[in-house]
XYZ file of C-alpha atoms in Angstrom:
390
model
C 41.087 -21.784 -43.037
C 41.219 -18.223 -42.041
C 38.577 -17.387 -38.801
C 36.201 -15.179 -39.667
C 35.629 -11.682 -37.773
C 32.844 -9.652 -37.144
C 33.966 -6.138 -38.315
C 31.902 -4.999 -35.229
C 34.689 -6.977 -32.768
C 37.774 -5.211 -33.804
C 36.055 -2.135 -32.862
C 36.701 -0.962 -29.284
C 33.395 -1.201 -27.403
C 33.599 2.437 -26.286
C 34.659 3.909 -29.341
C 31.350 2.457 -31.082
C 29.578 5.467 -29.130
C 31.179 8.341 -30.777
C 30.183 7.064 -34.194
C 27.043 6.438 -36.192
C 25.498 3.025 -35.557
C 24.530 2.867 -38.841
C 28.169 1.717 -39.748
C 28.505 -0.555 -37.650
C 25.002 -2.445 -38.287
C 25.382 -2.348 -41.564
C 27.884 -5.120 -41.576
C 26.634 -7.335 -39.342
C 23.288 -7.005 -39.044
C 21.140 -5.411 -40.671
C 18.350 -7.187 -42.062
C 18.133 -8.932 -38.477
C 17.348 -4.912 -37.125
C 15.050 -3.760 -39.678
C 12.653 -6.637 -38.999
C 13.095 -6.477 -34.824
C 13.807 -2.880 -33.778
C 10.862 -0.955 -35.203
C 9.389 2.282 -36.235
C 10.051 3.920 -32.364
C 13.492 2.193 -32.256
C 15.308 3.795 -34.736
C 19.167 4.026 -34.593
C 20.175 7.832 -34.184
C 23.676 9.044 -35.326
C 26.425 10.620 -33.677
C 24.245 14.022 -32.343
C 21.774 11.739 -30.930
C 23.746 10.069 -28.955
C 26.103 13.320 -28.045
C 22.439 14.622 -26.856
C 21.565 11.534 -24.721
C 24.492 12.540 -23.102
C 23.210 15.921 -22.252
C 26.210 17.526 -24.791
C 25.645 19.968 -27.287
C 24.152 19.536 -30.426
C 25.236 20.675 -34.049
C 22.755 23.169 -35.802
C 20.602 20.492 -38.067
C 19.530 18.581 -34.933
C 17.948 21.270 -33.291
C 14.546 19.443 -32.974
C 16.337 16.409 -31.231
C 16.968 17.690 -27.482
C 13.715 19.403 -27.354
C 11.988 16.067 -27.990
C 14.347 14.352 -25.322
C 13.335 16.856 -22.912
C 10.042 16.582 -23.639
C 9.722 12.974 -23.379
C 12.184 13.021 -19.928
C 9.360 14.971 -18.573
C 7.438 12.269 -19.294
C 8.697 9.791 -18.084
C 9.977 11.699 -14.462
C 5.501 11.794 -14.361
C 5.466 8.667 -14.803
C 7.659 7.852 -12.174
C 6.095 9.878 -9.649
C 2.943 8.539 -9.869
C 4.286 4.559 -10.037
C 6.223 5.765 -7.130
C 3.463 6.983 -5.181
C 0.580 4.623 -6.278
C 3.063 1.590 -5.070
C 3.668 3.474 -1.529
C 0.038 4.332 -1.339
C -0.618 0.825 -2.474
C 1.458 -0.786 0.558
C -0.384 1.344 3.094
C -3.904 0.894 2.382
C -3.090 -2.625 2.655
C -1.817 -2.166 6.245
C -4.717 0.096 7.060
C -6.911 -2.696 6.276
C -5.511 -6.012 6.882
C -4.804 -4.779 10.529
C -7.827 -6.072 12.227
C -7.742 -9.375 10.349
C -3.732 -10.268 11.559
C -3.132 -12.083 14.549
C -1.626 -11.053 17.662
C 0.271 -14.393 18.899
C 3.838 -14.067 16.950
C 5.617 -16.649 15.177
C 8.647 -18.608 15.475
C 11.602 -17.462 14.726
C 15.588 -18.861 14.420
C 17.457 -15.301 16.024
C 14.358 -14.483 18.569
C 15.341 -18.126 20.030
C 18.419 -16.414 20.322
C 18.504 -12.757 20.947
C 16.308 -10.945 23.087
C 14.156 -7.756 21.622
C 16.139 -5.050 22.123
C 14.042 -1.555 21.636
C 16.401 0.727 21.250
C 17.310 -0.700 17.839
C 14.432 0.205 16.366
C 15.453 3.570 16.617
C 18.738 2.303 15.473
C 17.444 1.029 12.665
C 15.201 3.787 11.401
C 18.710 6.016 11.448
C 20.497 3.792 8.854
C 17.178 3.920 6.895
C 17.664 7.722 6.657
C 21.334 7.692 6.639
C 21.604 5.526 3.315
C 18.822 7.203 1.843
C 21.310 11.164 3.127
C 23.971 9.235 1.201
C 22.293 8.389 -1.842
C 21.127 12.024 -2.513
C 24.956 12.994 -1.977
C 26.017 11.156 -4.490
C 23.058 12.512 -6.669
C 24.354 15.939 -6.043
C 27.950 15.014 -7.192
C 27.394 12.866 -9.993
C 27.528 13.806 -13.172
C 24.559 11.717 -14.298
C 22.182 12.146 -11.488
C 19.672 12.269 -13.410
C 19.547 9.095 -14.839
C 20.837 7.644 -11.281
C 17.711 8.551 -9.711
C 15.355 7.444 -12.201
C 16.658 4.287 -12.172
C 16.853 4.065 -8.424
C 12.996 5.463 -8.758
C 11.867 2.598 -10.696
C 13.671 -0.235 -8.775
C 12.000 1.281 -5.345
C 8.409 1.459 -7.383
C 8.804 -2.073 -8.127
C 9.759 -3.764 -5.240
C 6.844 -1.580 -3.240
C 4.575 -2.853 -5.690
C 5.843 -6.104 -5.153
C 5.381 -5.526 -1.491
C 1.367 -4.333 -1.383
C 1.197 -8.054 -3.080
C 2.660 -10.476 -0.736
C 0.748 -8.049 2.523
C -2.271 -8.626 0.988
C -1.762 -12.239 0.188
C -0.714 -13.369 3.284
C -0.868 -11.764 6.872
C 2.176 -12.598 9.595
C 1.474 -11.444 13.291
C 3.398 -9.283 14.429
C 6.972 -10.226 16.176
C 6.655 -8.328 19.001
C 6.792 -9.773 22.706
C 4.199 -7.530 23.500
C 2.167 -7.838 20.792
C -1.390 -6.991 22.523
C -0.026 -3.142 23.848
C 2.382 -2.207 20.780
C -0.553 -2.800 17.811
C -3.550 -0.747 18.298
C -7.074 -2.313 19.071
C -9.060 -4.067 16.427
C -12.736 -2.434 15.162
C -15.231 -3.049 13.021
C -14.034 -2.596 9.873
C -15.254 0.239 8.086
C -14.588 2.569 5.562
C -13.982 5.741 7.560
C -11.292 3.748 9.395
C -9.702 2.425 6.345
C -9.738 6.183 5.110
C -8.788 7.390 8.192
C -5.824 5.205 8.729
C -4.395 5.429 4.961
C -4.460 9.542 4.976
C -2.345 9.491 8.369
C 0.070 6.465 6.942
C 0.205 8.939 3.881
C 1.101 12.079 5.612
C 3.785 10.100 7.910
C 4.720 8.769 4.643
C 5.111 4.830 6.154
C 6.694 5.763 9.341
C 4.216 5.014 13.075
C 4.730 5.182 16.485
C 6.439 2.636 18.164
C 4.274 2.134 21.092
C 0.486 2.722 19.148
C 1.190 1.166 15.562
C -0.834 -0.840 12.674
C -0.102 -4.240 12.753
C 1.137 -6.748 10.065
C 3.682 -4.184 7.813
C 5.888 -7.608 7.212
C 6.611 -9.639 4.548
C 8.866 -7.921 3.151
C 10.906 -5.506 5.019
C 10.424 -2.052 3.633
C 13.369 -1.047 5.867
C 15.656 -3.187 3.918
C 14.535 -2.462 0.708
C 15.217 0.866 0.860
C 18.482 0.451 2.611
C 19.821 -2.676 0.246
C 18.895 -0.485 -3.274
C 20.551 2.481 -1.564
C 23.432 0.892 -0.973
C 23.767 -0.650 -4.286
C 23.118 2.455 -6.279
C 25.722 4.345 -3.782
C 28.716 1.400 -4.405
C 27.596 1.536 -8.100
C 27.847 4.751 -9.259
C 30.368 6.070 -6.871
C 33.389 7.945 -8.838
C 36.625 6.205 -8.471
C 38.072 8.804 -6.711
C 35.886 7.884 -3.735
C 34.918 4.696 -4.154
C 35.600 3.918 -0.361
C 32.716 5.889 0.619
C 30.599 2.939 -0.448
C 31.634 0.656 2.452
C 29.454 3.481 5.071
C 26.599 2.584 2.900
C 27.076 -1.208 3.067
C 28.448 -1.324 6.612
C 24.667 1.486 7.340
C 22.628 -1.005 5.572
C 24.634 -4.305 7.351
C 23.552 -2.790 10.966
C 20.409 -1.544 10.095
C 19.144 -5.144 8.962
C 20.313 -6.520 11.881
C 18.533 -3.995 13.883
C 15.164 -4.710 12.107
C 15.733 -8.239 13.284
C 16.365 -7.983 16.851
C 14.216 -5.166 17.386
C 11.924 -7.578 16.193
C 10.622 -5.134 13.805
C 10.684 -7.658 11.287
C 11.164 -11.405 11.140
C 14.439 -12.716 9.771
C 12.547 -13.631 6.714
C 11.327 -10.753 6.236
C 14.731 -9.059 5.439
C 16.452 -12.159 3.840
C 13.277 -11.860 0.861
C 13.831 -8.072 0.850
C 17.496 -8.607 0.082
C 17.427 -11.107 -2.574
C 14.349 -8.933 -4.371
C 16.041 -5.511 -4.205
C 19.404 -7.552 -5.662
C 17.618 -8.950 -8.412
C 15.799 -6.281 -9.727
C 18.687 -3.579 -9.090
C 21.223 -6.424 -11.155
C 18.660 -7.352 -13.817
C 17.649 -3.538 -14.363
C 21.006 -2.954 -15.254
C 22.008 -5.784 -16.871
C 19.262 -4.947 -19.320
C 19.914 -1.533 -20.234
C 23.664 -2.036 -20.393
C 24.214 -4.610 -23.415
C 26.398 -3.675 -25.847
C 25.390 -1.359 -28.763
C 25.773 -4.275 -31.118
C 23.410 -6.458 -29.372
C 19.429 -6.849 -29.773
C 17.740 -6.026 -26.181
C 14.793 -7.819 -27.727
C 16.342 -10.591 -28.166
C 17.746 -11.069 -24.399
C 15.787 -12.995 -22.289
C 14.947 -10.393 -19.797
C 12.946 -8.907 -22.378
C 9.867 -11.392 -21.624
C 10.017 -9.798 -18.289
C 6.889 -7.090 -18.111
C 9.457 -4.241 -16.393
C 12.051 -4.425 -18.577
C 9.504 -3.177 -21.419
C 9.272 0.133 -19.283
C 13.282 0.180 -18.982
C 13.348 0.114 -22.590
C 11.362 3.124 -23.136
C 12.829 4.634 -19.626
C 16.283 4.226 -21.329
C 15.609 4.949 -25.008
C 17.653 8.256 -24.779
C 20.841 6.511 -22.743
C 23.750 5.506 -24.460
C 24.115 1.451 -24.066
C 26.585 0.518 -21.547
C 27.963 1.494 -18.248
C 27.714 5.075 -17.638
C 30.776 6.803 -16.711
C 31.242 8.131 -12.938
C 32.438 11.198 -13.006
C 31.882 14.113 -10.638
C 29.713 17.425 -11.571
C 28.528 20.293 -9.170
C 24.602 21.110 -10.105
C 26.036 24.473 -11.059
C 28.042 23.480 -13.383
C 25.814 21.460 -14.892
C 23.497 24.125 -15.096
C 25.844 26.955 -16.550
C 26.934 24.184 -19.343
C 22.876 23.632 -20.309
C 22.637 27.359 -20.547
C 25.957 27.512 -22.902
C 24.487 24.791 -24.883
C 21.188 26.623 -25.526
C 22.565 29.409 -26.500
C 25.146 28.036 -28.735
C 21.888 26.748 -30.371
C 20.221 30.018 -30.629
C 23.368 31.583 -32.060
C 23.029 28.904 -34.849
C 19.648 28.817 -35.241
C 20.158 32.593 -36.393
C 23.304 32.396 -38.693
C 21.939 29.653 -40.401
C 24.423 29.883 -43.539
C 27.343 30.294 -41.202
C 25.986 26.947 -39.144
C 25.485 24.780 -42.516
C 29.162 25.354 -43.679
C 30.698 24.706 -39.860
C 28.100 21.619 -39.460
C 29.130 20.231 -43.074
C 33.147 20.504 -42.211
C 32.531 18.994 -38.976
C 30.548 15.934 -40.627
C 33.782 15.823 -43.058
C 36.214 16.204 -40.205
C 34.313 13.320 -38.713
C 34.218 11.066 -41.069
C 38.092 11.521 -42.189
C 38.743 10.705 -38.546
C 36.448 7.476 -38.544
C 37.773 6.147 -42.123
C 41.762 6.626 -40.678
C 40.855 4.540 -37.636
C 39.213 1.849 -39.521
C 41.690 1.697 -42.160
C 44.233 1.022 -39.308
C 42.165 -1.269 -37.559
C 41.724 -3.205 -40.736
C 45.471 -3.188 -41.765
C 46.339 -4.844 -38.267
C 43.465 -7.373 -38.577
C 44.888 -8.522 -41.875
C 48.454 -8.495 -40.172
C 47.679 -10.597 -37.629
C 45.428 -12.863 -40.071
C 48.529 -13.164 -41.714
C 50.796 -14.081 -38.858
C 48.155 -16.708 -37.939
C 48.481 -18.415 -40.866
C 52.415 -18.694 -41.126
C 52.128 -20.445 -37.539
């Protein structure tokens, strides 16, 4: 009996981009999409996708990037303010869970074993900043930044928000030796305090003083988060060309972990939960937004997971799959946007002149799609053939 093949799996993956969707849908699947992907799901065609990119646009899609750059702006509000309500969120918890956490510090494996060293809180606070220098490097070189840092936006927001949870639930002592003259006196709790204490933890943006500090900013380690998705994003999106750059990030984030532990900054705990969170939700974000074209995100698992309905509608405009790392100066970038718009000016007012060029390129297109799935199909019945003389 001859095996059966999905015309969808002779296709290269990457070449199922530059066409329309439609094609490919339509034999596999396509009463399974109508029914699950919905009114705001529609599949676009090839300018659609050419515009996720940030490429430019024939003539009769001229609507289509200004509503992408409409709803980007969207969305980068939206991130903002998640941003900022999680950060805000994690310091009004310190400001008032300070006079409730106690002062006698806990047991832990490497205090047993290392003394607290001071100076590597300093240390530490330096490989916070340098990953975080690094990271808006590569933002500056890659082609793609944009999406980078939204992405690395949302992963942040969610773990902080994850964070102002577990201070509020449960309060650890401090780990210093000195507990009683690092953390500042307790007082009567009351609401000018509270105010008091979040506006200056806003303005320092997280950051005190080492010697007159809030107590109880523990489980997790805010350090490592930072540091770990930092990393990630740099060894992630790095271009090939150099890739080894990643291992100052990892080897930054490696010593700055450490330092947070025998500064005593944090407890080990502390930055072994804030490395497994900021490695699951980096992984599962993009794990979710990069399934193949031919596959259902609704369907995946992760989709019962309340942030990965915000990563589909953060990703909606982003071509499925693994982006491609490729190196672009912000002035490039910039004088290719401003050739694209006018291109589409130019159109918009020579509109006979931008019908007949859009309709040959639509039949230019389509003579190149039906030669390369003619020849696809005459080597899958060639080697159905073969198979069956065997």
């Amino acid at each position: 009996m001859v095996k059966t093949v999905e015309f969808c799996e002779i296709v290269p993956r990457n070449f199922q981009y530059s066409i329309e969707t439609d094609e490919c849908d339509e034999h596999t699947n396509t009463s399974r999409s109508q029914s699950t992907m919905g009114g705001s799901n529609k599949r676009r065609g090839i300018s659609a996708v050419i515009a996720a990119r940030g490429a430019a646009t024939t003539a009769d899609d001229d609507d289509r990037p200004v509503q992408r750059r409409s709803s980007e702006w969207i969305k980068a509000v939206f991130l903002f303010f998640y941003l900022f309500i999680a950060g805000v969120s994690n310091w009004a918890v310190i400001a008032y869970t300070h006079d409730f956490v106690p002062r006698e510090p806990l047991p832990d494996v490497i205090f047993s074993l290392v003394e607290e060293q001071r100076w590597a809180s300093s240390l530490g606070d330096f490989c916070v900043a340098l990953c975080i220098v690094l990271l808006a490097a590569l933002l500056v070189i890659h082609q793609h930044r944009g999406t980078i840092l939204k992405r690395v936006v949302f992963c942040a927001a969610t773990l902080y928000a994850m964070r102002s949870i577990t201070l509020a639930v449960t309060q650890l002592p401090s780990a210093y030796t000195e507990n009683a003259s690092r953390c500042r006196d307790r007082v009567t709790p009351r609401f000018s305090v509270f105010l008091s204490r979040l506006i200056e933890q806003t303005i320092r943006i997280g950051f005190q003083s080492k010697d007159s500090m809030l107590c109880g900013d523990l489980l997790f380690s805010g350090h490592s988060l930072v540091m770990v998705t930092c990393s990630l994003a740099i060894a992630y999106y790095l271009p090939r060309s150099i890739k080894p750059l990643q291992w100052i990030a990892h080897i930054s984030c490696a010593i700055g972990m450490i330092c947070m532990i025998i500064s005593r900054t944090h407890y080990t705990i502390d930055v072994i939960i804030a490395y497994w969170l900021s490695n699951m939700v980096f992984r599962l974000y993009h794990a979710f937004c990069e399934l193949d074209v031919c596959m259902e995100r609704q369907k995946s698992i992760l989709n019962s997971w309340w942030p990965c309905r915000i990563i589909d509608w953060l990703e909606e405009n982003i071509v499925p799959g693994r982006l491609e790392n490729r190196v672009q100066w912000p002035l490039a970038a910039w004088r290719r946007r401003r050739e694209n718009s006018n291109e589409l000016r130019n159109s918009g007012s020579s509109s006979e002149s931008s019908t007949c060029e859009t309709s040959h390129n639509h039949q230019t297109h389509h003579k190149h799609v039906s030669i390369y799935f003619l020849a696809n199909f005459l080597g899958y019945l060639w080697n159905s053939l073969v198979w069956l003389t065997l």
